Tab-separated table of C-alpha atoms and ligand atoms in Angstrom:
chain	number	residue	atom	x	y	z
A	1	UNK	CA	-17.388	-84.338	81.862
A	2	UNK	CA	-19.166	-87.673	82.304
A	3	UNK	CA	-22.756	-88.718	82.741
A	4	UNK	CA	-22.197	-91.121	85.656
A	5	UNK	CA	-25.035	-91.354	88.134
A	6	UNK	CA	-27.613	-90.091	85.666
A	7	UNK	CA	-30.398	-92.689	85.435
A	8	UNK	CA	-33.011	-92.313	82.688
A	9	UNK	CA	-36.408	-92.598	84.367
A	10	UNK	CA	-38.864	-92.346	81.515
A	11	UNK	CA	-40.421	-89.782	79.258
A	12	UNK	CA	-42.673	-88.055	81.797
A	13	UNK	CA	-39.658	-87.018	83.888
A	14	UNK	CA	-37.743	-86.037	80.771
A	15	UNK	CA	-40.492	-83.899	79.240
A	16	UNK	CA	-42.279	-82.917	82.450
A	17	UNK	CA	-42.544	-79.268	81.348
A	18	UNK	CA	-44.402	-80.237	78.148
A	19	UNK	CA	-46.831	-82.781	79.667
A	20	UNK	CA	-49.942	-82.318	81.820
A	21	UNK	CA	-48.437	-83.447	85.144
A	22	UNK	CA	-47.779	-81.611	88.390
A	23	UNK	CA	-45.275	-82.060	91.226
A	24	UNK	CA	-47.729	-84.289	93.087
A	25	UNK	CA	-48.684	-86.550	90.158
A	26	UNK	CA	-47.706	-90.159	91.015
A	27	UNK	CA	-45.703	-91.188	87.954
A	28	UNK	CA	-46.095	-94.760	86.703
A	29	UNK	CA	-43.113	-95.512	84.478
A	30	UNK	CA	-41.083	-98.428	83.180
A	31	UNK	CA	-38.366	-96.253	81.634
A	32	UNK	CA	-40.148	-95.954	78.270
A	33	UNK	CA	-39.025	-93.667	75.437
A	34	UNK	CA	-35.447	-92.707	74.557
A	35	UNK	CA	-35.495	-95.281	71.741
A	36	UNK	CA	-32.724	-95.469	69.124
A	37	UNK	CA	-32.885	-93.501	65.891
A	38	UNK	CA	-30.926	-95.809	63.605
A	39	UNK	CA	-29.574	-94.577	60.269
A	40	UNK	CA	-30.018	-97.163	57.518
A	41	UNK	CA	-26.703	-97.919	55.802
A	42	UNK	CA	-27.329	-100.743	53.377
A	43	UNK	CA	-30.866	-100.339	52.076
A	44	UNK	CA	-30.438	-96.795	50.649
A	45	UNK	CA	-27.568	-98.209	48.531
A	46	UNK	CA	-29.870	-100.917	47.209
A	47	UNK	CA	-32.526	-98.301	46.426
A	48	UNK	CA	-29.795	-96.357	44.561
A	49	UNK	CA	-31.245	-93.083	45.798
A	50	UNK	CA	-29.537	-90.281	47.628
A	51	UNK	CA	-31.680	-90.123	50.769
A	52	UNK	CA	-30.980	-90.253	54.505
A	53	UNK	CA	-33.314	-92.783	56.098
A	54	UNK	CA	-33.572	-93.148	59.863
A	55	UNK	CA	-35.727	-95.678	61.675
A	56	UNK	CA	-37.097	-94.824	65.096
A	57	UNK	CA	-37.023	-98.269	66.682
A	58	UNK	CA	-40.002	-98.155	69.022
A	59	UNK	CA	-39.829	-101.924	69.442
A	60	UNK	CA	-37.212	-101.277	72.128
A	61	UNK	CA	-39.738	-99.806	74.547
A	62	UNK	CA	-40.337	-101.841	77.750
A	63	UNK	CA	-43.235	-103.875	76.343
A	64	UNK	CA	-41.896	-103.782	72.786
A	65	UNK	CA	-43.992	-101.073	71.153
A	66	UNK	CA	-44.669	-97.312	70.987
A	67	UNK	CA	-47.800	-97.863	73.086
A	68	UNK	CA	-45.686	-97.533	76.241
A	69	UNK	CA	-45.241	-93.810	75.545
A	70	UNK	CA	-48.968	-93.241	75.726
A	71	UNK	CA	-49.615	-95.778	78.447
A	72	UNK	CA	-47.233	-94.237	80.995
A	73	UNK	CA	-49.279	-91.013	80.696
A	74	UNK	CA	-52.722	-92.659	80.584
A	75	UNK	CA	-52.087	-94.893	83.610
A	76	UNK	CA	-50.348	-92.115	85.543
A	77	UNK	CA	-53.383	-89.848	85.061
A	78	UNK	CA	-55.848	-92.676	85.800
A	79	UNK	CA	-54.085	-93.395	89.099
A	80	UNK	CA	-53.917	-89.673	89.903
A	81	UNK	CA	-57.698	-89.514	89.417
A	82	UNK	CA	-58.177	-92.465	91.799
A	83	UNK	CA	-59.093	-95.075	89.187
A	84	UNK	CA	-58.688	-98.709	90.239
A	85	UNK	CA	-59.167	-100.291	86.812
A	86	UNK	CA	-58.399	-99.574	83.174
A	87	UNK	CA	-59.856	-101.054	80.007
A	88	UNK	CA	-58.956	-101.123	76.329
A	89	UNK	CA	-59.742	-102.820	73.057
A	90	UNK	CA	-56.617	-103.915	71.257
A	91	UNK	CA	-55.009	-105.654	68.331
A	92	UNK	CA	-52.332	-106.708	70.836
A	93	UNK	CA	-49.831	-103.975	71.618
A	94	UNK	CA	-52.109	-101.642	73.556
A	95	UNK	CA	-53.259	-104.594	75.653
A	96	UNK	CA	-49.649	-105.584	76.407
A	97	UNK	CA	-48.788	-102.038	77.468
A	98	UNK	CA	-52.008	-101.563	79.482
A	99	UNK	CA	-51.411	-104.850	81.281
A	100	UNK	CA	-47.800	-103.980	82.170
A	101	UNK	CA	-48.473	-100.437	83.402
A	102	UNK	CA	-51.516	-101.620	85.391
A	103	UNK	CA	-49.327	-104.257	87.047
A	104	UNK	CA	-46.770	-101.576	87.870
A	105	UNK	CA	-49.507	-99.346	89.323
A	106	UNK	CA	-51.218	-102.162	91.256
A	107	UNK	CA	-54.549	-101.725	89.482
A	108	UNK	CA	-56.601	-104.053	87.260
A	109	UNK	CA	-56.443	-104.106	83.457
A	110	UNK	CA	-59.283	-105.470	81.328
A	111	UNK	CA	-58.316	-106.050	77.710
A	112	UNK	CA	-60.655	-106.924	74.828
A	113	UNK	CA	-58.886	-108.662	71.973
A	114	UNK	CA	-60.104	-110.158	68.697
A	115	UNK	CA	-60.316	-113.924	69.112
A	116	UNK	CA	-57.455	-115.650	67.240
A	117	UNK	CA	-56.272	-112.471	65.516
A	118	UNK	CA	-53.470	-111.237	67.695
A	119	UNK	CA	-49.813	-112.241	67.557
A	120	UNK	CA	-48.747	-114.878	70.088
A	121	UNK	CA	-46.163	-112.731	71.859
A	122	UNK	CA	-48.760	-110.043	72.554
A	123	UNK	CA	-51.252	-112.539	73.958
A	124	UNK	CA	-48.504	-113.985	76.167
A	125	UNK	CA	-47.711	-110.481	77.436
A	126	UNK	CA	-51.293	-109.591	78.414
A	127	UNK	CA	-51.727	-112.887	80.231
A	128	UNK	CA	-48.347	-112.870	81.949
A	129	UNK	CA	-48.680	-109.271	83.184
A	130	UNK	CA	-51.956	-110.407	84.761
A	131	UNK	CA	-54.592	-108.577	82.721
A	132	UNK	CA	-58.115	-109.957	82.616
A	133	UNK	CA	-58.009	-110.989	78.972
A	134	UNK	CA	-61.381	-111.019	77.216
A	135	UNK	CA	-61.346	-112.574	73.746
A	136	UNK	CA	-64.296	-111.391	71.691
A	137	UNK	CA	-65.759	-113.052	68.636
A	138	UNK	CA	-65.319	-109.914	66.613
A	139	UNK	CA	-62.594	-107.537	65.413
A	140	UNK	CA	-60.869	-104.524	66.969
A	141	UNK	CA	-63.661	-102.179	65.876
A	142	UNK	CA	-66.260	-104.308	67.706
A	143	UNK	CA	-64.028	-104.247	70.783
A	144	UNK	CA	-63.670	-100.472	70.604
A	145	UNK	CA	-67.447	-100.021	70.411
A	146	UNK	CA	-67.972	-102.298	73.421
A	147	UNK	CA	-65.293	-100.573	75.485
A	148	UNK	CA	-66.897	-97.167	74.890
A	149	UNK	CA	-70.312	-98.540	75.845
A	150	UNK	CA	-69.184	-100.361	78.996
A	151	UNK	CA	-67.092	-97.452	80.318
A	152	UNK	CA	-70.358	-95.560	80.924
A	153	UNK	CA	-71.681	-98.441	82.985
A	154	UNK	CA	-68.674	-99.660	85.000
A	155	UNK	CA	-65.908	-98.001	87.074
A	156	UNK	CA	-63.113	-98.295	84.501
A	157	UNK	CA	-60.911	-95.760	82.693
A	158	UNK	CA	-60.511	-96.221	78.936
A	159	UNK	CA	-56.847	-96.221	77.899
A	160	UNK	CA	-57.297	-96.455	74.144
A	161	UNK	CA	-56.034	-93.454	72.194
A	162	UNK	CA	-59.391	-91.696	72.608
A	163	UNK	CA	-57.979	-91.019	76.091
A	164	UNK	CA	-56.248	-87.664	75.451
A	165	UNK	CA	-53.316	-88.478	77.741
A	166	UNK	CA	-52.263	-91.289	75.398
A	167	UNK	CA	-51.490	-88.845	72.590
A	168	UNK	CA	-49.725	-86.528	75.030
A	169	UNK	CA	-47.273	-89.314	75.846
A	170	UNK	CA	-46.877	-90.407	72.242
A	171	UNK	CA	-46.031	-86.906	71.002
A	172	UNK	CA	-42.668	-87.171	72.816
A	173	UNK	CA	-41.278	-89.371	70.013
A	174	UNK	CA	-41.234	-86.246	67.824
A	175	UNK	CA	-39.323	-84.339	70.525
A	176	UNK	CA	-36.669	-87.058	70.643
A	177	UNK	CA	-36.279	-87.074	66.855
A	178	UNK	CA	-35.828	-83.296	66.691
A	179	UNK	CA	-33.272	-83.405	69.493
A	180	UNK	CA	-31.230	-86.076	67.719
A	181	UNK	CA	-31.370	-84.654	64.206
A	182	UNK	CA	-31.159	-81.038	65.341
A	183	UNK	CA	-34.264	-80.371	63.232
A	184	UNK	CA	-37.429	-82.108	62.076
A	185	UNK	CA	-37.028	-84.529	59.139
A	186	UNK	CA	-38.459	-83.639	55.717
A	187	UNK	CA	-40.777	-86.659	55.758
A	188	UNK	CA	-42.066	-88.810	58.603
A	189	UNK	CA	-43.662	-92.144	57.646
A	190	UNK	CA	-45.837	-94.214	59.971
A	191	UNK	CA	-48.117	-97.236	59.747
A	192	UNK	CA	-51.700	-96.182	60.403
A	193	UNK	CA	-54.445	-98.144	62.153
A	194	UNK	CA	-56.546	-96.153	64.589
A	195	UNK	CA	-54.555	-93.048	63.493
A	196	UNK	CA	-53.670	-91.956	67.032
A	197	UNK	CA	-49.921	-92.169	66.572
A	198	UNK	CA	-49.697	-90.069	63.419
A	199	UNK	CA	-51.860	-87.452	65.155
A	200	UNK	CA	-49.648	-87.525	68.260
A	201	UNK	CA	-46.449	-87.115	66.236
A	202	UNK	CA	-47.882	-84.103	64.433
A	203	UNK	CA	-48.820	-82.561	67.792
A	204	UNK	CA	-45.233	-83.085	68.926
A	205	UNK	CA	-43.743	-81.488	65.820
A	206	UNK	CA	-46.121	-78.515	66.017
A	207	UNK	CA	-45.396	-77.911	69.687
A	208	UNK	CA	-41.657	-78.093	69.063
A	209	UNK	CA	-41.703	-75.725	66.141
A	210	UNK	CA	-43.846	-73.272	68.114
A	211	UNK	CA	-41.306	-73.367	70.935
A	212	UNK	CA	-38.432	-72.827	68.516
A	213	UNK	CA	-40.109	-69.811	66.962
A	214	UNK	CA	-40.863	-68.284	70.337
A	215	UNK	CA	-37.218	-68.718	71.236
A	216	UNK	CA	-36.099	-67.115	67.987
A	217	UNK	CA	-38.368	-64.109	68.267
A	218	UNK	CA	-37.599	-63.608	71.931
A	219	UNK	CA	-33.863	-63.609	71.417
A	220	UNK	CA	-33.785	-61.756	68.094
A	221	UNK	CA	-32.004	-58.430	68.474
A	222	UNK	CA	-33.396	-56.970	65.254
A	223	UNK	CA	-37.126	-57.476	64.996
A	224	UNK	CA	-38.157	-57.028	68.639
A	225	UNK	CA	-41.016	-59.403	67.991
A	226	UNK	CA	-42.327	-57.487	64.958
A	227	UNK	CA	-40.954	-59.613	62.124
A	228	UNK	CA	-43.321	-61.569	59.907
A	229	UNK	CA	-42.740	-64.750	61.917
A	230	UNK	CA	-43.673	-63.345	65.333
A	231	UNK	CA	-46.462	-65.303	66.956
A	232	UNK	CA	-46.798	-67.794	64.114
A	233	UNK	CA	-45.694	-71.385	63.815
A	234	UNK	CA	-42.963	-71.526	61.197
A	235	UNK	CA	-40.421	-73.945	62.629
A	236	UNK	CA	-39.597	-76.773	60.295
A	237	UNK	CA	-42.092	-79.640	60.331
A	238	UNK	CA	-42.169	-82.806	58.239
A	239	UNK	CA	-44.682	-83.932	55.684
A	240	UNK	CA	-46.519	-86.765	57.441
A	241	UNK	CA	-47.098	-89.950	55.439
A	242	UNK	CA	-49.469	-92.655	56.674
A	243	UNK	CA	-49.359	-96.150	55.194
A	244	UNK	CA	-52.182	-98.630	55.669
A	245	UNK	CA	-52.438	-102.334	54.842
A	246	UNK	CA	-54.420	-102.653	51.602
A	247	UNK	CA	-57.112	-104.863	53.177
A	248	UNK	CA	-57.620	-102.409	56.047
A	249	UNK	CA	-57.296	-99.038	54.385
A	250	UNK	CA	-60.240	-96.752	55.210
A	251	UNK	CA	-58.153	-93.614	54.631
A	252	UNK	CA	-57.459	-94.724	51.072
A	253	UNK	CA	-61.049	-95.818	50.393
A	254	UNK	CA	-62.292	-92.536	51.879
A	255	UNK	CA	-64.776	-94.482	54.009
A	256	UNK	CA	-64.872	-96.922	56.914
A	257	UNK	CA	-64.111	-100.565	56.096
A	258	UNK	CA	-66.375	-103.128	57.773
A	259	UNK	CA	-64.340	-106.317	57.379
A	260	UNK	CA	-60.680	-105.321	57.597
A	261	UNK	CA	-58.145	-108.042	56.818
A	262	UNK	CA	-54.337	-108.106	56.758
A	263	UNK	CA	-51.410	-110.224	57.917
A	264	UNK	CA	-50.280	-107.121	59.829
A	265	UNK	CA	-52.796	-107.814	62.602
A	266	UNK	CA	-51.743	-104.751	64.625
A	267	UNK	CA	-53.321	-102.483	62.001
A	268	UNK	CA	-56.325	-104.671	61.155
A	269	UNK	CA	-58.695	-101.750	61.821
A	270	UNK	CA	-61.523	-100.504	59.619
A	271	UNK	CA	-63.034	-97.746	61.773
A	272	UNK	CA	-60.189	-95.470	62.937
A	273	UNK	CA	-61.034	-93.424	66.015
A	274	UNK	CA	-58.854	-90.448	65.004
A	275	UNK	CA	-60.394	-90.131	61.520
A	276	UNK	CA	-60.933	-86.346	61.435
A	277	UNK	CA	-57.726	-85.522	63.235
A	278	UNK	CA	-55.610	-87.628	60.878
A	279	UNK	CA	-57.133	-85.922	57.810
A	280	UNK	CA	-56.263	-82.600	59.397
A	281	UNK	CA	-52.672	-83.768	59.884
A	282	UNK	CA	-52.459	-84.451	56.141
A	283	UNK	CA	-53.933	-81.083	55.260
A	284	UNK	CA	-51.626	-79.171	57.597
A	285	UNK	CA	-48.432	-81.092	56.848
A	286	UNK	CA	-48.886	-81.482	53.100
A	287	UNK	CA	-48.449	-85.253	53.442
A	288	UNK	CA	-50.508	-88.167	52.186
A	289	UNK	CA	-51.986	-91.606	52.909
A	290	UNK	CA	-51.221	-94.660	50.820
A	291	UNK	CA	-51.631	-98.411	51.041
A	292	UNK	CA	-49.299	-101.425	50.917
A	293	UNK	CA	-50.117	-105.017	50.032
A	294	UNK	CA	-49.442	-107.734	52.618
A	295	UNK	CA	-46.810	-109.109	50.271
A	296	UNK	CA	-44.920	-105.789	50.147
A	297	UNK	CA	-45.161	-105.457	53.919
A	298	UNK	CA	-43.545	-108.856	54.462
A	299	UNK	CA	-40.798	-108.128	51.918
A	300	UNK	CA	-40.050	-104.847	53.708
A	301	UNK	CA	-39.976	-106.589	57.093
A	302	UNK	CA	-37.436	-109.101	55.833
A	303	UNK	CA	-35.267	-106.461	54.118
A	304	UNK	CA	-34.980	-104.456	57.347
A	305	UNK	CA	-34.046	-107.568	59.296
A	306	UNK	CA	-31.611	-109.047	56.784
A	307	UNK	CA	-29.885	-105.899	55.501
A	308	UNK	CA	-29.918	-103.710	58.604
A	309	UNK	CA	-30.324	-106.074	61.577
A	310	UNK	CA	-33.546	-104.380	62.646
A	311	UNK	CA	-36.408	-106.755	63.424
A	312	UNK	CA	-39.805	-105.072	63.505
A	313	UNK	CA	-43.282	-106.559	63.376
A	314	UNK	CA	-45.225	-106.667	60.074
A	315	UNK	CA	-47.403	-103.602	60.798
A	316	UNK	CA	-44.286	-101.523	61.449
A	317	UNK	CA	-42.756	-102.592	58.141
A	318	UNK	CA	-45.631	-100.892	56.292
A	319	UNK	CA	-43.775	-97.619	56.827
A	320	UNK	CA	-40.710	-98.963	54.998
A	321	UNK	CA	-42.739	-100.739	52.308
A	322	UNK	CA	-44.544	-97.529	51.431
A	323	UNK	CA	-41.472	-95.312	51.763
A	324	UNK	CA	-39.422	-97.544	49.436
A	325	UNK	CA	-42.070	-97.151	46.745
A	326	UNK	CA	-42.379	-93.396	47.212
A	327	UNK	CA	-38.601	-92.911	47.225
A	328	UNK	CA	-38.225	-94.957	44.072
A	329	UNK	CA	-40.972	-93.065	42.261
A	330	UNK	CA	-39.508	-89.706	43.321
A	331	UNK	CA	-42.642	-88.722	45.254
A	332	UNK	CA	-40.268	-88.499	48.229
A	333	UNK	CA	-37.581	-86.234	46.808
A	334	UNK	CA	-33.885	-87.139	46.567
A	335	UNK	CA	-31.743	-85.340	49.101
A	336	UNK	CA	-34.460	-85.719	51.752
A	337	UNK	CA	-34.127	-86.759	55.363
A	338	UNK	CA	-36.770	-89.358	56.154
A	339	UNK	CA	-37.781	-90.871	59.485
A	340	UNK	CA	-39.739	-94.131	59.585
A	341	UNK	CA	-41.375	-95.190	62.822
A	342	UNK	CA	-40.943	-98.911	63.430
A	343	UNK	CA	-43.796	-99.200	65.887
A	344	UNK	CA	-43.334	-102.677	67.334
A	345	UNK	CA	-40.760	-105.422	67.920
A	346	UNK	CA	-40.609	-108.343	65.493
A	347	UNK	CA	-40.323	-110.845	68.340
A	348	UNK	CA	-43.965	-110.240	69.192
A	349	UNK	CA	-45.059	-112.190	66.125
A	350	UNK	CA	-42.773	-115.221	65.775
A	351	UNK	CA	-45.319	-117.226	63.748
A	352	UNK	CA	-45.367	-114.765	60.843
A	353	UNK	CA	-41.576	-114.429	60.949
A	354	UNK	CA	-40.853	-118.172	60.940
A	355	UNK	CA	-43.409	-118.801	58.195
A	356	UNK	CA	-41.405	-116.453	55.956
A	357	UNK	CA	-38.064	-118.013	56.714
A	358	UNK	CA	-38.519	-121.683	55.941
A	359	UNK	CA	-36.362	-122.919	53.121
A	360	UNK	CA	-32.996	-124.546	52.738
A	361	UNK	CA	-30.839	-121.447	52.894
A	362	UNK	CA	-31.997	-120.437	56.365
A	363	UNK	CA	-32.672	-123.711	58.135
A	364	UNK	CA	-30.574	-126.841	57.603
A	365	UNK	CA	-31.098	-130.056	59.522
A	366	UNK	CA	-28.103	-132.327	59.944
A	367	UNK	CA	-26.861	-135.131	62.178
A	368	UNK	CA	-24.958	-133.970	65.291
A	369	UNK	CA	-21.569	-134.718	63.728
A	370	UNK	CA	-18.506	-132.548	63.057
A	371	UNK	CA	-18.299	-133.346	59.348
A	372	UNK	CA	-21.939	-132.489	58.784
A	373	UNK	CA	-21.510	-129.100	60.499
A	374	UNK	CA	-18.366	-128.365	58.468
A	375	UNK	CA	-20.207	-129.258	55.261
A	376	UNK	CA	-23.161	-127.041	56.229
A	377	UNK	CA	-20.758	-124.117	56.669
A	378	UNK	CA	-19.027	-124.701	53.328
A	379	UNK	CA	-22.376	-125.053	51.538
A	380	UNK	CA	-23.673	-121.780	52.893
A	381	UNK	CA	-20.703	-119.405	52.848
A	382	UNK	CA	-21.309	-116.321	50.722
A	383	UNK	CA	-19.431	-116.573	47.385
B	1	F0G	N1	-48.103	-100.333	64.529
B	1	F0G	C1	-48.325	-101.181	65.549
B	1	F0G	C2	-47.291	-102.200	65.858
B	1	F0G	C3	-49.535	-101.087	66.297
B	1	F0G	O1	-49.739	-101.920	67.306
B	1	F0G	C4	-50.488	-100.114	65.947
B	1	F0G	C5	-51.751	-100.021	66.661
B	1	F0G	C6	-50.187	-99.251	64.878
B	1	F0G	C7	-48.997	-99.400	64.199
B	1	F0G	C8	-51.113	-98.180	64.446
B	1	F0G	O2	-51.112	-97.106	65.318
B	1	F0G	O3	-53.519	-97.089	65.795
B	1	F0G	O4	-52.084	-95.156	66.409
B	1	F0G	O5	-52.609	-95.642	64.026
B	1	F0G	N2	-52.121	-100.860	67.526
B	1	F0G	C9	-53.299	-100.729	68.377
B	1	F0G	C10	-53.334	-101.824	69.416
B	1	F0G	C11	-54.562	-100.515	67.671
B	1	F0G	O6	-54.408	-102.184	69.903
B	1	F0G	O7	-52.277	-102.295	69.798
B	1	F0G	P1	-52.422	-96.175	65.390
């Protein structure tokens, strides 16, 4: 049997029965979702620990981040409701996704971004997709406050993750992981900023395990629905682990942070909107929050690129930086299956990448002559 003629048309079509859409909903999609779950081969050997680590490479979504999962739903529902304009505050990826899906839908996107604090690729995306790009002299949290205030006074739909449809779309990443592994992982690690994504993943895992249990009890010939599991959620679910950048770590401080700072600009957020919900995720899943220094984040980013060929942006690498530490300390148990979400593509932030890679071993400058090229090869061959 072959799969010829089957065209993937995005996550709303794929998970239609688990999303709030109807037959008449006009779906706005760019083919998002269905991202690779890549098993790490080389780094577990370096860690010398017996663990299975998979990275969910969300950087391969149409605009290069997981935001597309939520944006296809948010823009679809905005258009269904007759909205002609959307608005968001963003550290860069939400604005890129909002701009692209608005272009696709033929509506206007307004994006508020912190002046000078977003990666170049993300700024290029918002501008190129045709969003009205508003740079504010403030940070993401200021932008979020302004967006909430202005949405009461102007005909615009907010597409930040306080829009419930965003989380609905984002929960589908958990469905994909369960389908590929045949079960939920033991641990799921994510970088945390506004805390929408960790909340959405937990929703996805809970919904899946509830469905599994219903299936089990319905088809069980012995208990007829009277066993101890009937009606309860017992399917396997991971412990959720949220890593923050040390300079922007309100969940670790236990309080909002007024002047967040980190090289991982995507998660430079001090006032997370999903504060209560993310704490509940930790309580229910038995997971934890922790922090990573900027230095550790950059080391993790480079390790993933140079040992596995997976280029993610700095914020995404926080999940690997934190997981490495927790695997090494034994907090994440040996024998575990671990999924790390790599939230965004490394190509979005070329400045940070290039700044880390200067040095003789990576970049050699020579005259355009055969001998010089041959010498450069001989000088740099692995021993
Ligand atoms: N990783 C990346 C690459 C992000 O862009 C974000 C958030 C996160 C992680 C954190 O996800 O907020 O759901 O906890 N970026 C938002 C933006 C804030 O505007 O693009 P979260």
